[in-house]
Amino acid sequence: MQSGLDARMARLFNRHGDGRAVCVAADHGYMSDVTPNVVRLRQVTEAVIRGGADGILLSPGQALRLASFFRGRDGPALIIRADWMNVPRLGNTNVMNAVPQRRLVHQKILTAEQALALGATAITIYLFLGYDDDVEATGIEVCARFADECRRVGLPCIMEPLTFGSRVTGANNVELLTLGARMCVEIGADALKIPYTGDVESFAHLCRVARVPVLVLGGARSDNERDALELFAEGLEAGCHGCLMGRNVTKSPNPEQLIRQLCQIAHAGYSVDDALRGERWDHVRLKATPAKCTGCEICMVACVGAHDNGAFSTHPARLRIEPIALGRHRVMFCTLCNKCIDVCPTGALKWHDTTGAVELIAEKCTACDKCVDIFPTHVILRSDVGTPRLPWLPIICDLCASDPTCAKSCPTGAIWVDERKVLR
Amino acid sequence: MDSKLYRLDDLIRSKDKRSLIVDASAGLSLGTLPGLEDFERAVRPVLPLADGLVCSAGQLRRLSARTRHEAGLLVRMDWTNTLRDADFVLPPVEARRVAVLTPQAALDLGAVAMVSSFLLGYAEEIEAACLYDIAQWALEGKARGLPLVVEVRATGSRVAIPDKAIELGASYALEAGADVIAIPYSGIKSLKTIGEFVSVPWVLKPSTLESARDELAQALETGAAGLWLDHSVFAQPDPPQVVQRFAAQVHQSEATPCKVG
């Protein structure tokens, strides 16, 4: 049944020809208490389809009822939750806890053949690690049975390793997730749905050892939608193939827009900022509203932290904040004015091809000081440390690869990013 | 129209999309009940007045010769000892629930729908088993054209917030594939929430027969499709009259005194 498996994997992961999928988990009413996203399931499902979701995860009952949403070549792929568990209602994990649970129960509900008959493009199942040995063994048994059933009917099996229980600590969580990812692949998973490990490096390692498409899940709902977008962007940077986000999308005040933004990041190569703006800017420039500046200098600390090996200082910052009167400040940064490039006698300064920021070609620099001198505002500085050839090098704003840290960290919005339409 | 919708129409009147269901299946767990000593004689007068009558498999066989103007017969698919109180002759030490019928057997009996309970507040395994059975019966029911009615029973000792537990049970029943849900009265605020998310017909299980009228009025306002009466109706001096009174309220026609039976 390899052809069936290939066809369904392609429907899920290759709708846009890029091997990526933006999916929504809308199966919470099957496991957790009745929250607003459960009450508004139909509306949320319609909204995420309008937003362009590539796949939607539903319980079997909702799959029966919402089957019409998945029709046609433009319809999203239907992913069915084939098992059930009570983790959201265990202990203090749920604020409502209408019927508190004492121990984890993980139950197989459907067969792969039944999911296929419901029109599934794939199924999802859990594997719990860290609770106790029995739960882990039962999980392995369930996963192995599903892998076998799915293989026979050509249905992709997405396994979801989750760390939960007293044997999970902050110290071993990433290791356990990586272990779970690999175990699922060894059992026969065709793809993984897995929480983000918290940093690009460890998640990249997880994706490498998995060797099957990985969908990052969003975790608990964040009030700031940028968090979900950044998590996804980092996941993609680490090498995952998409996302399967639940509460961040279904509890969002505007699920359609959030899905559209996730799709822009996955399928159109947008940055998080581009997605939030709704349009792609090839080049950016810094702008300031000095009246909003409080002189807190967080921008300068952030600039140094982002560039100088995480140093905590303001001295080598590529921008300056100067008080000019009580409560008033001057904000100075690279305005891309071209003066430094014009004054450089050796051509060591040029426009960066991709970001449009000023770029230093160190091999051509003679440390002549002209670029530093031309800016009395000190937005180009001498470095404290030189090279074997030169006593110092000019420190120049690189616009943080078109995602300036100073603007992101400014708490009042005094420094902000604008589109730079003309690249000189 | 598929055969499941055809059978649902036998249970829920197509004219007003409402239904009055009487559950007479408790004898499966509680034995002989007041008013139901002679089962057939007790329920026959109720059949023309109600839209559905829930029976155990054994009792349903005795009623299969019903006319098309009588209530559809629903069959109880599971057995539980959780209906028994502490003063019952054989009180439960541990809660138990088992499946006693298959969808094929229910179809063979001529039932218009299957009825399963969904128990909340007992051991985790009971909840998991309920969910498994409901999902399986819903799928088999779809294949065989037999609707599944799920009766939410949030009666276990571990229920901490009763109204939220009832909402949870309704949500689980829905997600597992129920075609109709019988939901206990959980207060007007909770009923409104239930009315918002339960996208299949749902009927109200009143707290008591005495409070049923007011609770039903609230439920109908929030989108309920009718009423579910339990076996206590048969303990009334004139069960058909009680059923007729509620039928009138459900179908919003004038309540007229009835001397049937």
Short mmCIF file of N, CA and C in Angstrom, two decimals, chain A residues 286 303 307-308 316-320 333-341 343-344 347-352 355-362 365 369-375 378-383 392-401:
data_model
loop_
_atom_site.label_atom_id
_atom_site.label_comp_id
_atom_site.label_asym_id
_atom_site.label_seq_id
_atom_site.Cartn_x
_atom_site.Cartn_y
_atom_site.Cartn_z
N LEU A 286 15.43 51.60 9.86
CA LEU A 286 14.99 51.98 11.20
C LEU A 286 14.39 53.37 11.17
N CYS A 303 21.04 45.56 21.54
CA CYS A 303 21.94 45.57 20.38
C CYS A 303 23.26 44.87 20.72
N HIS A 307 24.79 41.13 19.33
CA HIS A 307 25.97 41.08 18.45
C HIS A 307 27.26 40.64 19.12
N ASP A 308 27.44 41.03 20.36
CA ASP A 308 28.77 40.87 20.96
C ASP A 308 28.81 39.71 21.93
N PRO A 316 29.46 49.13 23.19
CA PRO A 316 29.64 48.92 21.74
C PRO A 316 28.34 48.92 20.92
N ALA A 317 27.27 49.50 21.45
CA ALA A 317 26.00 49.47 20.71
C ALA A 317 26.10 50.27 19.42
N ARG A 318 25.33 49.83 18.43
CA ARG A 318 25.37 50.48 17.11
C ARG A 318 24.37 51.63 17.03
N LEU A 319 23.82 51.99 18.14
CA LEU A 319 22.93 53.16 18.16
C LEU A 319 23.16 53.90 19.46
N ARG A 320 22.70 55.13 19.52
CA ARG A 320 22.94 55.99 20.69
C ARG A 320 21.64 56.65 21.11
N PHE A 333 20.80 56.42 15.03
CA PHE A 333 21.18 55.11 14.49
C PHE A 333 21.51 55.28 13.01
N CYS A 334 21.94 54.21 12.40
CA CYS A 334 22.29 54.26 10.98
C CYS A 334 21.04 54.54 10.16
N THR A 335 21.09 55.62 9.39
CA THR A 335 19.93 55.98 8.56
C THR A 335 20.15 55.58 7.10
N LEU A 336 21.18 54.82 6.87
CA LEU A 336 21.49 54.32 5.52
C LEU A 336 21.71 55.50 4.56
N CYS A 337 22.44 56.53 5.06
CA CYS A 337 22.58 57.77 4.31
C CYS A 337 23.64 57.69 3.20
N ASN A 338 24.46 56.70 3.24
CA ASN A 338 25.46 56.48 2.19
C ASN A 338 26.80 57.21 2.44
N LYS A 339 26.83 58.10 3.48
CA LYS A 339 28.04 58.91 3.67
C LYS A 339 29.28 58.04 3.92
N CYS A 340 29.14 57.01 4.74
CA CYS A 340 30.30 56.18 5.07
C CYS A 340 30.82 55.44 3.83
N ILE A 341 29.90 55.02 2.99
CA ILE A 341 30.31 54.31 1.77
C ILE A 341 31.04 55.28 0.83
N VAL A 343 32.68 57.96 1.68
CA VAL A 343 33.95 58.46 2.22
C VAL A 343 35.04 57.38 2.27
N CYS A 344 34.65 56.13 2.23
CA CYS A 344 35.62 55.02 2.36
C CYS A 344 36.55 55.01 1.12
N GLY A 347 36.90 51.13 -0.64
CA GLY A 347 35.74 50.32 -1.04
C GLY A 347 35.45 49.19 -0.05
N ALA A 348 35.87 49.39 1.21
CA ALA A 348 35.64 48.35 2.23
C ALA A 348 34.19 48.33 2.71
N LEU A 349 33.47 49.40 2.42
CA LEU A 349 32.06 49.45 2.81
C LEU A 349 31.18 49.39 1.56
N LYS A 350 30.15 48.57 1.64
CA LYS A 350 29.22 48.45 0.51
C LYS A 350 27.83 48.07 1.03
N TRP A 351 26.86 48.16 0.14
CA TRP A 351 25.52 47.72 0.53
C TRP A 351 25.47 46.20 0.51
N HIS A 352 24.90 45.63 1.55
CA HIS A 352 24.76 44.17 1.61
C HIS A 352 23.72 43.74 0.58
N THR A 355 20.37 42.13 2.74
CA THR A 355 19.66 42.94 3.74
C THR A 355 19.60 44.41 3.37
N GLY A 356 20.52 44.86 2.54
CA GLY A 356 20.55 46.28 2.19
C GLY A 356 21.23 47.13 3.24
N ALA A 357 21.76 46.52 4.30
CA ALA A 357 22.50 47.27 5.31
C ALA A 357 23.92 47.52 4.82
N VAL A 358 24.65 48.39 5.55
CA VAL A 358 26.05 48.63 5.18
C VAL A 358 26.88 47.42 5.63
N GLU A 359 27.73 46.95 4.72
CA GLU A 359 28.51 45.75 5.01
C GLU A 359 30.00 46.11 4.97
N LEU A 360 30.75 45.60 5.92
CA LEU A 360 32.19 45.85 5.96
C LEU A 360 32.94 44.65 5.37
N ILE A 361 33.81 44.94 4.39
CA ILE A 361 34.69 43.88 3.88
C ILE A 361 36.04 44.08 4.58
N ALA A 362 36.25 43.31 5.61
CA ALA A 362 37.37 43.53 6.52
C ALA A 362 38.72 43.51 5.81
N CYS A 365 39.63 46.94 4.53
CA CYS A 365 39.66 48.05 5.48
C CYS A 365 41.10 48.35 5.89
N ASP A 369 39.83 55.49 9.72
CA ASP A 369 39.03 56.32 10.63
C ASP A 369 38.03 57.24 9.94
N LYS A 370 38.03 57.27 8.59
CA LYS A 370 37.19 58.25 7.92
C LYS A 370 35.69 58.00 8.16
N CYS A 371 35.29 56.75 8.14
CA CYS A 371 33.86 56.44 8.35
C CYS A 371 33.44 56.77 9.78
N VAL A 372 34.37 56.60 10.73
CA VAL A 372 34.05 56.93 12.13
C VAL A 372 33.95 58.44 12.30
N ASP A 373 34.88 59.12 11.71
CA ASP A 373 34.93 60.56 11.88
C ASP A 373 33.75 61.28 11.25
N ILE A 374 33.24 60.74 10.17
CA ILE A 374 32.17 61.45 9.46
C ILE A 374 30.86 61.45 10.26
N PHE A 375 30.79 60.58 11.28
CA PHE A 375 29.58 60.54 12.11
C PHE A 375 29.88 61.03 13.52
N HIS A 378 28.50 59.11 16.59
CA HIS A 378 29.07 57.83 17.04
C HIS A 378 28.19 56.62 16.78
N VAL A 379 27.54 56.56 15.65
CA VAL A 379 26.82 55.32 15.33
C VAL A 379 27.74 54.36 14.58
N ILE A 380 28.92 54.84 14.16
CA ILE A 380 29.97 53.92 13.73
C ILE A 380 31.10 54.07 14.74
N LEU A 381 31.52 52.95 15.32
CA LEU A 381 32.49 52.98 16.41
C LEU A 381 33.74 52.19 16.04
N ARG A 382 34.75 52.38 16.82
CA ARG A 382 35.93 51.52 16.70
C ARG A 382 35.73 50.31 17.62
N SER A 383 36.11 49.16 17.13
CA SER A 383 36.00 47.96 17.97
C SER A 383 37.10 47.98 19.03
N TRP A 392 42.04 47.99 15.00
CA TRP A 392 40.59 48.00 15.26
C TRP A 392 39.85 47.92 13.93
N LEU A 393 38.56 47.66 14.03
CA LEU A 393 37.69 47.65 12.84
C LEU A 393 36.46 48.50 13.15
N PRO A 394 35.87 49.12 12.14
CA PRO A 394 34.64 49.87 12.42
C PRO A 394 33.47 48.92 12.76
N ILE A 395 32.70 49.31 13.75
CA ILE A 395 31.48 48.54 14.09
C ILE A 395 30.31 49.26 13.44
N ILE A 396 29.60 48.54 12.58
CA ILE A 396 28.54 49.18 11.78
C ILE A 396 27.24 48.41 11.96
N CYS A 397 26.15 49.14 11.99
CA CYS A 397 24.82 48.50 12.13
C CYS A 397 24.55 47.60 10.92
N ASP A 398 24.19 46.34 11.20
CA ASP A 398 23.87 45.41 10.11
C ASP A 398 22.37 45.16 10.01
N LEU A 399 21.58 45.96 10.71
CA LEU A 399 20.11 45.83 10.73
C LEU A 399 19.65 44.43 11.16
N CYS A 400 20.54 43.74 11.85
CA CYS A 400 20.20 42.40 12.40
C CYS A 400 19.53 41.51 11.34
N ALA A 401 20.10 41.48 10.17
CA ALA A 401 19.55 40.67 9.07
C ALA A 401 18.07 41.01 8.83
#
